[in-house]
Amino acid sequence: MTDINKLYDSIAYCNKCILSKTRNTIVFGKGSQNPDIVFIGEAPGSDEDKLGLPFVGRSGKLLDKWINKYNLSLDNIYIMNAIKCRPPKNRDPLPEEKNACREYFEKQLEILKPKIICALGKHALSNLIDFSVSSKYSDMRGALHTYKNIPVVATYHPAFILRSPQSAEKVYDDFELLLKTMNN
Ligand code: SF4
């Protein structure tokens, strides 16, 4: 069994925080176990909670479109959330829930060792670097950040682009930066 599968097995029935009471299932991650890029969102939504996979609803379809546009696939990327259980009614995770779950995504990234990380939205970024979600997220895009010596590029969450399709071009700018940095 691989280290990533062992990690999944060790948290599959986690009840460290209150989200364990309302979730249907843990949403761990999907993709290559030796990825070039890890895409990380904040927390599962309703579709993910039902299926146990990240980014499978409308947001997931849009993320797939971005990924396919740049000839990426689950053979060379990995997709996950920082928080492994769905917050009720998709509310923001509470600080104590983030703290409880933090060791899992940190361990997951330690095992996956990506060349680069793409944060999908400000909540995801706030788990990786010193960034307050009350700060202006647009200022964080277009720059390189670092999580434990791994470069991090920030882009918008697909759910935001579904609500604000006029910003879609900015995501493509972020993907260009992501790929350019990865290939340098
Ligand atoms: S959110 Fe994380 S810490 Fe909380 S129950 Fe789920 S796996 Fe455990």
PDB file of C-alpha atoms and ligand atoms in Angstrom:
ATOM      1  CA  MET A   1       0.000   0.000   0.000  1.00  0.00           C
ATOM      2  CA  THR A   2       1.325   3.447  -0.895  1.00  0.00           C
ATOM      3  CA  ASP A   3       1.907   6.176   1.690  1.00  0.00           C
ATOM      4  CA  ILE A   4      -0.972   8.231   0.305  1.00  0.00           C
ATOM      5  CA  ASN A   5      -3.330   5.252   0.610  1.00  0.00           C
ATOM      6  CA  LYS A   6      -2.103   4.640   4.148  1.00  0.00           C
ATOM      7  CA  LEU A   7      -2.830   8.280   5.007  1.00  0.00           C
ATOM      8  CA  TYR A   8      -6.342   7.959   3.569  1.00  0.00           C
ATOM      9  CA  ASP A   9      -6.975   4.807   5.589  1.00  0.00           C
ATOM     10  CA  SER A  10      -5.783   6.527   8.752  1.00  0.00           C
ATOM     11  CA  ILE A  11      -8.257   9.411   8.450  1.00  0.00           C
ATOM     12  CA  ALA A  12     -11.234   7.789   6.693  1.00  0.00           C
ATOM     13  CA  TYR A  13     -13.220   7.680   9.948  1.00  0.00           C
ATOM     14  CA  CYS A  14     -11.716  10.780  11.592  1.00  0.00           C
ATOM     15  CA  ASN A  15     -13.874  12.451  14.219  1.00  0.00           C
ATOM     16  CA  LYS A  16     -11.447  15.101  15.414  1.00  0.00           C
ATOM     17  CA  CYS A  17     -13.827  17.966  14.728  1.00  0.00           C
ATOM     18  CA  ILE A  18     -17.557  18.593  14.600  1.00  0.00           C
ATOM     19  CA  LEU A  19     -17.724  18.281  10.800  1.00  0.00           C
ATOM     20  CA  SER A  20     -17.544  14.515  11.306  1.00  0.00           C
ATOM     21  CA  LYS A  21     -21.102  14.653  12.677  1.00  0.00           C
ATOM     22  CA  THR A  22     -22.656  16.056   9.491  1.00  0.00           C
ATOM     23  CA  ARG A  23     -20.482  14.758   6.667  1.00  0.00           C
ATOM     24  CA  ASN A  24     -21.502  11.828   4.531  1.00  0.00           C
ATOM     25  CA  THR A  25     -17.930  10.807   3.756  1.00  0.00           C
ATOM     26  CA  ILE A  26     -14.365  12.090   3.883  1.00  0.00           C
ATOM     27  CA  VAL A  27     -13.270  13.757   0.642  1.00  0.00           C
ATOM     28  CA  PHE A  28      -9.577  13.022   0.408  1.00  0.00           C
ATOM     29  CA  GLY A  29      -8.221  13.714  -3.096  1.00  0.00           C
ATOM     30  CA  LYS A  30      -7.796  12.305  -6.603  1.00  0.00           C
ATOM     31  CA  GLY A  31      -5.098  12.100  -9.244  1.00  0.00           C
ATOM     32  CA  SER A  32      -1.482  11.107  -9.685  1.00  0.00           C
ATOM     33  CA  GLN A  33       0.451   9.935  -6.632  1.00  0.00           C
ATOM     34  CA  ASN A  34       3.524  11.600  -8.157  1.00  0.00           C
ATOM     35  CA  PRO A  35       2.007  14.857  -9.401  1.00  0.00           C
ATOM     36  CA  ASP A  36       3.669  17.856 -10.990  1.00  0.00           C
ATOM     37  CA  ILE A  37       0.877  20.118  -9.756  1.00  0.00           C
ATOM     38  CA  VAL A  38      -1.466  19.932  -6.782  1.00  0.00           C
ATOM     39  CA  PHE A  39      -4.673  21.965  -7.074  1.00  0.00           C
ATOM     40  CA  ILE A  40      -6.062  22.721  -3.672  1.00  0.00           C
ATOM     41  CA  GLY A  41      -9.475  24.086  -2.752  1.00  0.00           C
ATOM     42  CA  GLU A  42     -10.929  24.868   0.642  1.00  0.00           C
ATOM     43  CA  ALA A  43     -13.557  22.245   1.524  1.00  0.00           C
ATOM     44  CA  PRO A  44     -15.956  19.782  -0.130  1.00  0.00           C
ATOM     45  CA  GLY A  45     -19.418  20.802  -1.295  1.00  0.00           C
ATOM     46  CA  SER A  46     -22.591  18.785  -1.528  1.00  0.00           C
ATOM     47  CA  ASP A  47     -21.731  16.725  -4.644  1.00  0.00           C
ATOM     48  CA  GLU A  48     -18.263  15.948  -3.282  1.00  0.00           C
ATOM     49  CA  ASP A  49     -19.709  14.874   0.063  1.00  0.00           C
ATOM     50  CA  LYS A  50     -22.034  12.445  -1.697  1.00  0.00           C
ATOM     51  CA  LEU A  51     -19.379  10.919  -3.943  1.00  0.00           C
ATOM     52  CA  GLY A  52     -16.269  11.182  -1.768  1.00  0.00           C
ATOM     53  CA  LEU A  53     -14.300  12.920  -4.544  1.00  0.00           C
ATOM     54  CA  PRO A  54     -13.199  16.556  -4.801  1.00  0.00           C
ATOM     55  CA  PHE A  55     -14.438  18.901  -7.521  1.00  0.00           C
ATOM     56  CA  VAL A  56     -17.124  16.731  -9.125  1.00  0.00           C
ATOM     57  CA  GLY A  57     -20.017  19.203  -9.418  1.00  0.00           C
ATOM     58  CA  ARG A  58     -20.346  22.260 -11.656  1.00  0.00           C
ATOM     59  CA  SER A  59     -17.153  23.731 -10.220  1.00  0.00           C
ATOM     60  CA  GLY A  60     -15.362  20.472 -10.943  1.00  0.00           C
ATOM     61  CA  LYS A  61     -16.469  20.517 -14.555  1.00  0.00           C
ATOM     62  CA  LEU A  62     -15.082  24.024 -14.962  1.00  0.00           C
ATOM     63  CA  LEU A  63     -11.798  23.026 -13.311  1.00  0.00           C
ATOM     64  CA  ASP A  64     -11.638  20.060 -15.720  1.00  0.00           C
ATOM     65  CA  LYS A  65     -12.056  22.493 -18.614  1.00  0.00           C
ATOM     66  CA  TRP A  66      -9.103  24.594 -17.427  1.00  0.00           C
ATOM     67  CA  ILE A  67      -6.989  21.504 -16.865  1.00  0.00           C
ATOM     68  CA  ASN A  68      -7.795  20.046 -20.299  1.00  0.00           C
ATOM     69  CA  LYS A  69      -7.077  23.367 -22.008  1.00  0.00           C
ATOM     70  CA  TYR A  70      -3.463  23.107 -20.816  1.00  0.00           C
ATOM     71  CA  ASN A  71      -3.099  19.411 -21.657  1.00  0.00           C
ATOM     72  CA  LEU A  72      -2.996  18.413 -18.010  1.00  0.00           C
ATOM     73  CA  SER A  73      -4.775  15.362 -16.628  1.00  0.00           C
ATOM     74  CA  LEU A  74      -5.120  13.278 -13.491  1.00  0.00           C
ATOM     75  CA  ASP A  75      -2.025  11.426 -14.756  1.00  0.00           C
ATOM     76  CA  ASN A  76       0.164  14.393 -13.809  1.00  0.00           C
ATOM     77  CA  ILE A  77      -1.858  16.439 -11.346  1.00  0.00           C
ATOM     78  CA  TYR A  78      -3.618  15.888  -8.038  1.00  0.00           C
ATOM     79  CA  ILE A  79      -6.771  17.641  -6.785  1.00  0.00           C
ATOM     80  CA  MET A  80      -7.661  17.990  -3.117  1.00  0.00           C
ATOM     81  CA  ASN A  81      -9.158  20.277  -0.492  1.00  0.00           C
ATOM     82  CA  ALA A  82      -7.540  21.550   2.675  1.00  0.00           C
ATOM     83  CA  ILE A  83     -10.543  20.486   4.781  1.00  0.00           C
ATOM     84  CA  LYS A  84     -11.637  16.894   4.310  1.00  0.00           C
ATOM     85  CA  CYS A  85     -15.278  17.106   5.431  1.00  0.00           C
ATOM     86  CA  ARG A  86     -18.115  19.264   4.135  1.00  0.00           C
ATOM     87  CA  PRO A  87     -19.155  22.182   6.362  1.00  0.00           C
ATOM     88  CA  PRO A  88     -22.962  22.211   6.720  1.00  0.00           C
ATOM     89  CA  LYS A  89     -24.706  24.408   4.122  1.00  0.00           C
ATOM     90  CA  ASN A  90     -21.281  25.148   2.654  1.00  0.00           C
ATOM     91  CA  ARG A  91     -20.455  27.657   5.376  1.00  0.00           C
ATOM     92  CA  ASP A  92     -16.816  28.684   5.796  1.00  0.00           C
ATOM     93  CA  PRO A  93     -14.841  26.248   7.940  1.00  0.00           C
ATOM     94  CA  LEU A  94     -14.289  27.490  11.490  1.00  0.00           C
ATOM     95  CA  PRO A  95     -10.731  28.166  12.715  1.00  0.00           C
ATOM     96  CA  GLU A  96     -10.872  25.135  15.036  1.00  0.00           C
ATOM     97  CA  GLU A  97     -11.952  22.905  12.116  1.00  0.00           C
ATOM     98  CA  LYS A  98      -9.101  24.212   9.972  1.00  0.00           C
ATOM     99  CA  ASN A  99      -6.658  23.602  12.797  1.00  0.00           C
ATOM    100  CA  ALA A 100      -7.963  20.090  13.403  1.00  0.00           C
ATOM    101  CA  CYS A 101      -7.624  19.113   9.746  1.00  0.00           C
ATOM    102  CA  ARG A 102      -4.392  20.935   8.987  1.00  0.00           C
ATOM    103  CA  GLU A 103      -2.065  18.044   9.783  1.00  0.00           C
ATOM    104  CA  TYR A 104      -3.781  15.927   7.111  1.00  0.00           C
ATOM    105  CA  PHE A 105      -3.290  18.209   4.127  1.00  0.00           C
ATOM    106  CA  GLU A 106       0.231  19.010   5.308  1.00  0.00           C
ATOM    107  CA  LYS A 107       1.050  15.297   5.403  1.00  0.00           C
ATOM    108  CA  GLN A 108      -0.677  14.787   2.043  1.00  0.00           C
ATOM    109  CA  LEU A 109       1.499  17.474   0.420  1.00  0.00           C
ATOM    110  CA  GLU A 110       4.588  16.063   2.128  1.00  0.00           C
ATOM    111  CA  ILE A 111       3.909  12.675   0.522  1.00  0.00           C
ATOM    112  CA  LEU A 112       2.880  14.025  -2.902  1.00  0.00           C
ATOM    113  CA  LYS A 113       5.855  16.405  -3.213  1.00  0.00           C
ATOM    114  CA  PRO A 114       4.454  18.454  -6.126  1.00  0.00           C
ATOM    115  CA  LYS A 115       6.662  20.768  -8.163  1.00  0.00           C
ATOM    116  CA  ILE A 116       4.092  23.519  -7.696  1.00  0.00           C
ATOM    117  CA  ILE A 117       0.773  24.170  -5.950  1.00  0.00           C
ATOM    118  CA  CYS A 118      -2.214  26.057  -7.340  1.00  0.00           C
ATOM    119  CA  ALA A 119      -4.488  27.570  -4.675  1.00  0.00           C
ATOM    120  CA  LEU A 120      -8.095  27.756  -5.844  1.00  0.00           C
ATOM    121  CA  GLY A 121      -9.488  30.780  -4.051  1.00  0.00           C
ATOM    122  CA  LYS A 122      -8.584  32.849  -1.049  1.00  0.00           C
ATOM    123  CA  HIS A 123      -9.667  30.300   1.545  1.00  0.00           C
ATOM    124  CA  ALA A 124      -7.354  27.705   0.025  1.00  0.00           C
ATOM    125  CA  LEU A 125      -4.496  30.200  -0.088  1.00  0.00           C
ATOM    126  CA  SER A 126      -5.024  31.136   3.550  1.00  0.00           C
ATOM    127  CA  ASN A 127      -4.241  27.542   4.507  1.00  0.00           C
ATOM    128  CA  LEU A 128      -0.909  27.652   2.687  1.00  0.00           C
ATOM    129  CA  ILE A 129       0.595  31.054   3.382  1.00  0.00           C
ATOM    130  CA  ASP A 130       0.179  33.879   5.855  1.00  0.00           C
ATOM    131  CA  PHE A 131      -2.875  35.476   4.217  1.00  0.00           C
ATOM    132  CA  SER A 132      -6.056  36.764   5.805  1.00  0.00           C
ATOM    133  CA  VAL A 133      -9.285  36.008   3.921  1.00  0.00           C
ATOM    134  CA  SER A 134     -10.386  39.569   4.717  1.00  0.00           C
ATOM    135  CA  SER A 135      -7.482  40.876   2.582  1.00  0.00           C
ATOM    136  CA  LYS A 136      -7.816  41.642  -1.131  1.00  0.00           C
ATOM    137  CA  TYR A 137      -7.344  38.361  -3.008  1.00  0.00           C
ATOM    138  CA  SER A 138      -6.800  39.969  -6.407  1.00  0.00           C
ATOM    139  CA  ASP A 139      -3.514  41.377  -5.059  1.00  0.00           C
ATOM    140  CA  MET A 140      -2.267  37.820  -4.403  1.00  0.00           C
ATOM    141  CA  ARG A 141      -2.697  36.713  -8.014  1.00  0.00           C
ATOM    142  CA  GLY A 142       0.096  37.142 -10.528  1.00  0.00           C
ATOM    143  CA  ALA A 143       2.769  36.685  -7.857  1.00  0.00           C
ATOM    144  CA  LEU A 144       4.632  33.622  -6.655  1.00  0.00           C
ATOM    145  CA  HIS A 145       4.143  32.538  -3.067  1.00  0.00           C
ATOM    146  CA  THR A 146       5.814  29.703  -1.199  1.00  0.00           C
ATOM    147  CA  TYR A 147       4.601  26.848   0.977  1.00  0.00           C
ATOM    148  CA  LYS A 148       7.464  24.923   2.585  1.00  0.00           C
ATOM    149  CA  ASN A 149       9.784  25.698  -0.358  1.00  0.00           C
ATOM    150  CA  ILE A 150       7.133  24.727  -2.931  1.00  0.00           C
ATOM    151  CA  PRO A 151       6.040  27.587  -5.229  1.00  0.00           C
ATOM    152  CA  VAL A 152       2.372  28.516  -4.979  1.00  0.00           C
ATOM    153  CA  VAL A 153       0.269  30.306  -7.605  1.00  0.00           C
ATOM    154  CA  ALA A 154      -3.111  31.722  -6.601  1.00  0.00           C
ATOM    155  CA  THR A 155      -6.103  31.713  -8.914  1.00  0.00           C
ATOM    156  CA  TYR A 156      -9.854  31.933  -8.525  1.00  0.00           C
ATOM    157  CA  HIS A 157     -12.042  29.104  -7.322  1.00  0.00           C
ATOM    158  CA  PRO A 158     -14.175  27.745 -10.199  1.00  0.00           C
ATOM    159  CA  ALA A 159     -17.318  28.552  -8.177  1.00  0.00           C
ATOM    160  CA  PHE A 160     -16.320  32.218  -8.240  1.00  0.00           C
ATOM    161  CA  ILE A 161     -15.847  32.135 -12.015  1.00  0.00           C
ATOM    162  CA  LEU A 162     -19.263  30.493 -12.425  1.00  0.00           C
ATOM    163  CA  ARG A 163     -20.687  33.549 -10.654  1.00  0.00           C
ATOM    164  CA  SER A 164     -18.334  36.025 -12.364  1.00  0.00           C
ATOM    165  CA  PRO A 165     -17.543  34.640 -15.831  1.00  0.00           C
ATOM    166  CA  GLN A 166     -16.078  37.999 -16.875  1.00  0.00           C
ATOM    167  CA  SER A 167     -13.000  37.071 -14.770  1.00  0.00           C
ATOM    168  CA  ALA A 168     -12.327  33.795 -16.619  1.00  0.00           C
ATOM    169  CA  GLU A 169      -9.479  35.280 -18.669  1.00  0.00           C
ATOM    170  CA  LYS A 170      -7.608  36.024 -15.439  1.00  0.00           C
ATOM    171  CA  VAL A 171      -7.587  32.326 -14.634  1.00  0.00           C
ATOM    172  CA  TYR A 172      -5.838  31.645 -17.932  1.00  0.00           C
ATOM    173  CA  ASP A 173      -3.188  34.245 -17.008  1.00  0.00           C
ATOM    174  CA  ASP A 174      -2.693  32.371 -13.731  1.00  0.00           C
ATOM    175  CA  PHE A 175      -2.363  29.024 -15.519  1.00  0.00           C
ATOM    176  CA  GLU A 176       0.297  30.548 -17.802  1.00  0.00           C
ATOM    177  CA  LEU A 177       2.251  31.637 -14.721  1.00  0.00           C
ATOM    178  CA  LEU A 178       1.735  28.225 -13.128  1.00  0.00           C
ATOM    179  CA  LEU A 179       3.094  26.319 -16.132  1.00  0.00           C
ATOM    180  CA  LYS A 180       5.916  28.764 -16.818  1.00  0.00           C
ATOM    181  CA  THR A 181       7.101  28.506 -13.211  1.00  0.00           C
ATOM    182  CA  MET A 182       6.796  24.721 -13.196  1.00  0.00           C
ATOM    183  CA  ASN A 183       8.794  24.346 -16.383  1.00  0.00           C
ATOM    184  CA  ASN A 184      11.612  26.708 -15.360  1.00  0.00           C
TER     185      ASN A 184
HETATM  186  S1  SF4 B   1     -12.670  17.980   8.801  1.00  0.00           S
HETATM  187 FE1  SF4 B   1     -10.695  16.953   9.089  1.00  0.00          FE
HETATM  188  S2  SF4 B   1     -10.338  16.982  11.301  1.00  0.00           S
HETATM  189 FE2  SF4 B   1     -12.545  17.374  10.972  1.00  0.00          FE
HETATM  190  S3  SF4 B   1     -13.480  15.349  11.090  1.00  0.00           S
HETATM  191 FE3  SF4 B   1     -13.044  15.777   8.920  1.00  0.00          FE
HETATM  192  S4  SF4 B   1     -11.034  14.805   8.562  1.00  0.00           S
HETATM  193 FE4  SF4 B   1     -11.284  15.017  10.783  1.00  0.00          FE
END
